[in-house]
């Protein structure tokens, strides 16, 4: 039996409030460790070579959380999962402040990372089930938090306590917002199209996210090196503008993205990214190409998660987040190895190849759908 078309969910402040508060908090802490490295070195007497371990522990914790959280969401509500994850994140931040030794501070950062990964998994699953517009809008607020985080570290004094306790306070504020306006529950719908092979479909969407995260991390890691290698000035500013374009693009997708079918929007993004990677081969045009890439990348993450929730299940979103993190691990190192062997041109060529793969995975995922009853 054919399913009725999925009605669009009206966007409102009560619907988006908890997601906005949560992703702002996640953006602040995700970008906080780097600016705080000097504070950690001064407090614990660790070397520059060692201080990066605390950020690695945080990211390791955040990468490990989505898988168990995805399994727990089969029994817990998104609201309960978010509340417990916020508590874990806040405890981790307090632990970073109170830890008397460096190993305990690193362990506390890992605990905080677990909380962050849990909040991200619950929020992305909930808002992806609402639709592409909602998930893109709340993810855009993540970028706002990331932009403000270095200013927070610099503006709150010379100690570790103020910035990390601010994050704990933001966790508490997000919890209160969730109690007042609620957390959207994961919506289970009968899709208009269902995959003939759900496992294959999930694998293709996971591969699509690997390519996307690889591009996002690859641009972030190598824009400055590529531009300075060609003698282009203002490389750091261009990198900042790239992240700004990514944030603006997510807001625009949240406003207008619901008018375009997910696979069409993803294919348009892939085509634009291939063209922009080719344009970046010309050093004089590279800054414009990189800003355009930020805009073209912006719709991919949220739209893919929303597409997955429409054709499979929003409860698979945390598992897709784990798969996507593989791209962030592999792509920067792979691009660095290619650059060392083949020269600067390997950077845009590698990024263009990832865009081509993203387009191919999108086409294959679209072909794997059949009209009709839900899987």
XYZ file of C-alpha atoms in Angstrom:
375
model
C 0.000 0.000 0.000
C 1.318 3.420 -0.920
C 2.064 5.836 1.875
C 0.550 9.271 1.884
C 2.922 12.142 1.186
C 4.729 13.322 4.281
C 3.323 16.661 5.461
C 5.842 19.391 6.101
C 6.338 20.303 9.741
C 5.914 24.037 10.384
C 9.058 25.546 11.860
C 8.624 27.545 15.042
C 10.724 28.818 17.925
C 9.353 26.208 20.372
C 10.312 23.465 17.911
C 13.832 24.803 17.278
C 14.666 26.270 20.705
C 16.226 23.205 22.332
C 18.172 22.308 19.189
C 19.521 25.841 18.892
C 20.616 25.886 22.548
C 22.172 22.410 22.295
C 24.115 23.028 19.098
C 25.333 26.405 20.310
C 26.726 24.644 23.395
C 28.328 21.916 21.258
C 29.899 24.505 18.961
C 31.426 26.361 21.905
C 33.088 23.308 23.470
C 34.129 21.755 20.148
C 36.247 24.821 19.333
C 37.427 25.552 22.894
C 40.344 23.169 23.432
C 42.687 24.671 20.843
C 42.500 28.239 22.192
C 42.902 26.849 25.742
C 46.109 24.868 25.010
C 48.289 27.579 26.564
C 46.213 27.495 29.749
C 46.625 23.721 30.027
C 50.387 23.994 29.480
C 50.682 26.619 32.231
C 48.538 24.738 34.744
C 49.875 21.213 34.291
C 53.384 21.915 33.007
C 52.906 19.785 29.896
C 54.759 20.379 26.644
C 53.356 21.621 23.373
C 53.831 18.125 21.969
C 51.690 16.655 24.760
C 48.923 19.198 25.233
C 47.074 18.074 22.095
C 46.197 14.815 23.864
C 43.353 16.516 25.690
C 41.669 17.519 22.439
C 42.256 14.036 21.019
C 40.619 12.498 24.107
C 37.626 14.805 23.675
C 37.176 13.896 19.995
C 37.677 10.205 20.712
C 34.897 10.340 23.284
C 32.582 12.176 20.891
C 33.285 9.628 18.133
C 32.559 6.663 20.442
C 29.221 7.947 21.773
C 26.826 7.800 18.772
C 26.889 4.007 18.382
C 25.702 3.115 21.921
C 23.366 6.128 21.952
C 21.798 4.931 18.697
C 21.085 1.578 20.323
C 19.701 3.237 23.469
C 17.335 5.386 21.394
C 15.401 2.205 20.644
C 14.385 2.232 24.330
C 14.876 5.847 25.442
C 13.149 8.969 24.153
C 15.237 11.646 22.440
C 14.424 13.932 25.373
C 15.767 11.471 27.945
C 18.858 10.722 25.844
C 19.596 14.430 25.464
C 19.124 15.117 29.185
C 21.485 12.339 30.282
C 24.056 13.319 27.652
C 23.970 16.958 28.795
C 24.650 15.764 32.331
C 27.659 13.724 31.164
C 28.993 16.688 29.158
C 28.618 19.039 32.153
C 30.344 16.571 34.473
C 33.220 16.291 32.015
C 33.648 20.066 31.899
C 33.614 20.353 35.685
C 36.124 17.508 35.799
C 38.472 19.369 33.443
C 38.368 22.365 35.796
C 38.840 20.398 39.033
C 41.286 17.711 37.856
C 44.438 17.858 40.034
C 46.633 16.027 37.502
C 47.070 15.982 33.736
C 45.889 12.355 33.237
C 42.681 13.109 35.119
C 42.097 16.228 33.010
C 42.508 14.147 29.838
C 40.088 11.529 31.225
C 37.562 14.261 32.062
C 37.819 15.608 28.518
C 37.028 12.118 27.192
C 33.951 11.982 29.456
C 32.876 15.380 28.142
C 33.371 14.120 24.602
C 31.050 11.195 25.310
C 28.400 13.656 26.458
C 28.882 15.826 23.397
C 28.570 12.837 21.077
C 25.410 11.763 22.867
C 23.773 15.176 22.582
C 24.739 15.372 18.895
C 23.342 11.912 18.165
C 20.016 12.572 19.918
C 19.558 16.049 18.460
C 20.475 15.088 14.906
C 18.177 12.050 15.010
C 15.273 14.088 16.368
C 15.608 17.028 13.979
C 16.428 14.880 10.946
C 13.104 13.133 11.483
C 11.390 16.539 11.423
C 12.944 17.421 8.059
C 15.907 18.900 6.201
C 15.007 22.491 7.038
C 14.969 21.914 10.797
C 18.166 19.861 10.988
C 20.069 22.370 8.848
C 18.919 25.347 10.916
C 19.933 23.876 14.277
C 23.264 22.697 12.866
C 23.915 26.235 11.639
C 23.883 27.415 15.259
C 26.819 25.056 15.899
C 28.900 27.319 13.657
C 27.882 30.379 15.678
C 29.090 28.699 18.867
C 32.377 27.724 17.234
C 32.978 31.286 16.076
C 32.357 32.645 19.574
C 34.417 30.045 21.460
C 37.900 31.584 20.966
C 36.521 34.961 22.087
C 35.084 33.289 25.170
C 38.450 31.795 26.147
C 40.239 35.097 25.567
C 37.615 37.240 27.285
C 37.019 35.309 30.510
C 40.451 35.720 32.070
C 43.619 33.701 32.320
C 42.278 30.583 34.047
C 40.653 27.387 32.830
C 37.711 27.602 35.191
C 35.633 30.357 33.573
C 35.365 29.052 29.983
C 34.790 25.389 30.886
C 32.341 26.204 33.681
C 30.534 28.429 31.166
C 30.007 25.334 29.019
C 28.630 23.490 32.058
C 26.264 26.418 32.609
C 25.218 26.274 28.955
C 24.432 22.574 29.452
C 22.184 23.501 32.372
C 20.527 26.232 30.312
C 19.924 23.790 27.454
C 18.373 21.325 29.907
C 15.981 24.038 31.131
C 15.087 25.023 27.549
C 14.371 21.370 26.835
C 12.071 21.186 29.835
C 10.213 24.352 28.824
C 9.865 23.789 25.063
C 10.624 20.092 24.811
C 12.805 17.965 22.561
C 11.190 16.801 19.308
C 10.544 13.099 19.497
C 11.867 10.941 16.693
C 9.085 10.842 14.120
C 8.372 7.440 12.579
C 6.767 7.845 9.167
C 5.803 5.511 6.384
C 8.033 6.709 3.539
C 6.798 7.530 0.053
C 9.726 5.534 -1.309
C 11.441 2.625 0.394
C 14.779 0.972 -0.353
C 14.668 -2.420 -2.037
C 17.724 -3.318 0.077
C 17.747 -1.298 3.300
C 21.232 -2.486 4.298
C 22.699 -1.409 0.966
C 20.869 1.915 1.190
C 22.262 2.553 4.669
C 25.759 1.706 3.425
C 25.456 4.133 0.509
C 24.275 6.970 2.745
C 27.093 6.192 5.170
C 29.603 6.329 2.296
C 28.062 9.626 1.165
C 28.671 11.056 4.644
C 32.240 9.716 4.678
C 32.897 11.657 1.465
C 31.208 14.772 2.858
C 33.021 14.792 6.209
C 36.255 14.064 4.358
C 35.735 17.174 2.244
C 34.806 19.353 5.195
C 37.847 18.207 7.178
C 40.066 18.322 4.090
C 39.186 21.916 3.272
C 39.636 22.900 6.913
C 43.030 21.229 7.159
C 44.590 22.254 3.843
C 43.147 25.578 2.651
C 45.855 27.613 4.392
C 48.702 25.369 3.202
C 47.447 25.401 -0.376
C 47.035 29.173 -0.521
C 50.326 30.012 1.176
C 52.089 27.503 -1.076
C 50.887 29.528 -4.058
C 51.738 32.847 -2.406
C 48.123 33.904 -1.948
C 47.758 36.350 0.958
C 45.140 36.296 3.696
C 44.975 32.499 3.869
C 43.824 32.407 7.510
C 41.054 34.912 6.783
C 39.905 32.845 3.803
C 39.728 29.754 6.021
C 37.579 31.681 8.514
C 35.342 32.864 5.685
C 35.031 29.246 4.479
C 33.588 28.253 7.872
C 31.398 31.352 7.836
C 30.076 30.404 4.381
C 29.312 26.903 5.675
C 27.251 28.390 8.511
C 25.412 30.850 6.241
C 24.717 28.069 3.755
C 23.077 25.941 6.441
C 20.815 28.829 7.406
C 19.832 29.300 3.745
C 19.172 25.568 3.410
C 17.013 25.709 6.515
C 14.964 28.503 4.963
C 14.732 27.278 1.364
C 15.946 23.671 1.309
C 12.536 22.107 1.859
C 11.515 23.080 -1.681
C 13.982 20.675 -3.339
C 14.000 16.875 -3.205
C 16.962 15.628 -1.131
C 18.679 13.711 -3.930
C 18.389 16.658 -6.318
C 19.888 19.044 -3.775
C 22.748 16.631 -3.026
C 23.496 16.130 -6.726
C 23.524 19.895 -7.278
C 25.959 20.272 -4.381
C 28.199 17.524 -5.765
C 28.259 19.151 -9.220
C 29.091 22.541 -7.695
C 31.863 21.050 -5.547
C 33.454 19.298 -8.540
C 33.387 22.569 -10.510
C 34.794 24.581 -7.590
C 37.598 22.068 -7.000
C 38.589 22.449 -10.644
C 38.461 26.236 -10.291
C 40.722 26.052 -7.235
C 43.488 24.633 -9.458
C 43.942 28.227 -10.658
C 45.590 29.979 -7.678
C 44.074 33.381 -8.459
C 40.575 31.884 -8.312
C 41.209 29.575 -5.350
C 39.926 31.979 -2.630
C 36.604 32.389 -4.444
C 36.425 28.641 -5.054
C 36.986 27.870 -1.370
C 34.256 30.278 -0.256
C 31.914 28.719 -2.808
C 32.827 25.278 -1.501
C 31.697 26.319 1.967
C 28.285 27.256 0.589
C 28.059 24.090 -1.532
C 29.007 21.821 1.374
C 26.493 23.427 3.730
C 23.313 21.528 2.713
C 24.903 18.075 2.518
C 25.077 16.976 6.154
C 21.571 17.849 7.309
C 19.942 16.881 4.010
C 21.569 13.446 4.066
C 20.404 12.807 7.625
C 16.880 13.943 6.757
C 16.870 11.719 3.634
C 17.977 8.753 5.747
C 15.174 9.392 8.240
C 12.634 9.547 5.393
C 13.698 6.347 3.635
C 15.060 4.216 6.483
C 14.739 5.324 10.114
C 15.865 8.360 12.072
C 17.229 5.942 14.683
C 19.978 5.073 12.192
C 21.259 8.666 12.278
C 23.711 8.048 15.161
C 25.230 5.138 13.234
C 25.644 7.361 10.177
C 27.422 9.923 12.353
C 29.940 7.247 13.361
C 30.505 6.338 9.713
C 30.942 9.974 8.735
C 33.676 10.451 11.330
C 35.810 8.014 9.314
C 36.068 10.652 6.597
C 37.310 13.199 9.103
C 39.996 10.791 10.277
C 41.229 9.621 6.870
C 40.867 12.536 4.459
C 43.246 15.142 5.968
C 46.055 12.590 6.272
C 45.421 11.190 2.789
C 45.452 14.663 1.245
C 48.692 15.430 3.066
C 50.303 12.280 1.683
C 49.108 13.121 -1.840
C 50.404 16.682 -1.518
C 53.815 15.448 -0.403
C 54.046 13.133 -3.396
C 52.358 15.049 -6.214
C 52.472 18.705 -5.170
C 49.864 21.325 -4.290
C 47.500 20.399 -7.126
C 46.740 17.153 -5.280
C 44.642 19.084 -2.741
C 41.863 20.342 -5.075
C 42.099 17.168 -7.175
C 41.610 15.022 -4.079
C 38.716 17.156 -2.875
C 37.154 17.031 -6.336
C 37.434 13.235 -6.305
C 35.567 13.110 -2.994
C 32.850 15.323 -4.500
C 32.608 12.966 -7.482
C 32.232 10.000 -5.112
C 29.569 11.869 -3.155
C 27.592 12.392 -6.355
C 27.967 8.750 -7.331
C 26.770 7.527 -3.929
C 23.782 9.882 -4.187
C 22.814 8.497 -7.601
C 23.149 4.910 -6.410
C 21.101 5.634 -3.282
C 18.365 7.234 -5.396
C 18.298 4.264 -7.779
C 17.955 1.912 -4.818
C 14.578 3.405 -3.859
C 11.309 2.028 -5.111
C 7.902 3.692 -4.811
C 5.444 2.047 -2.499
C 5.089 0.724 0.983
C 7.453 1.342 3.805
C 10.207 -1.087 4.466
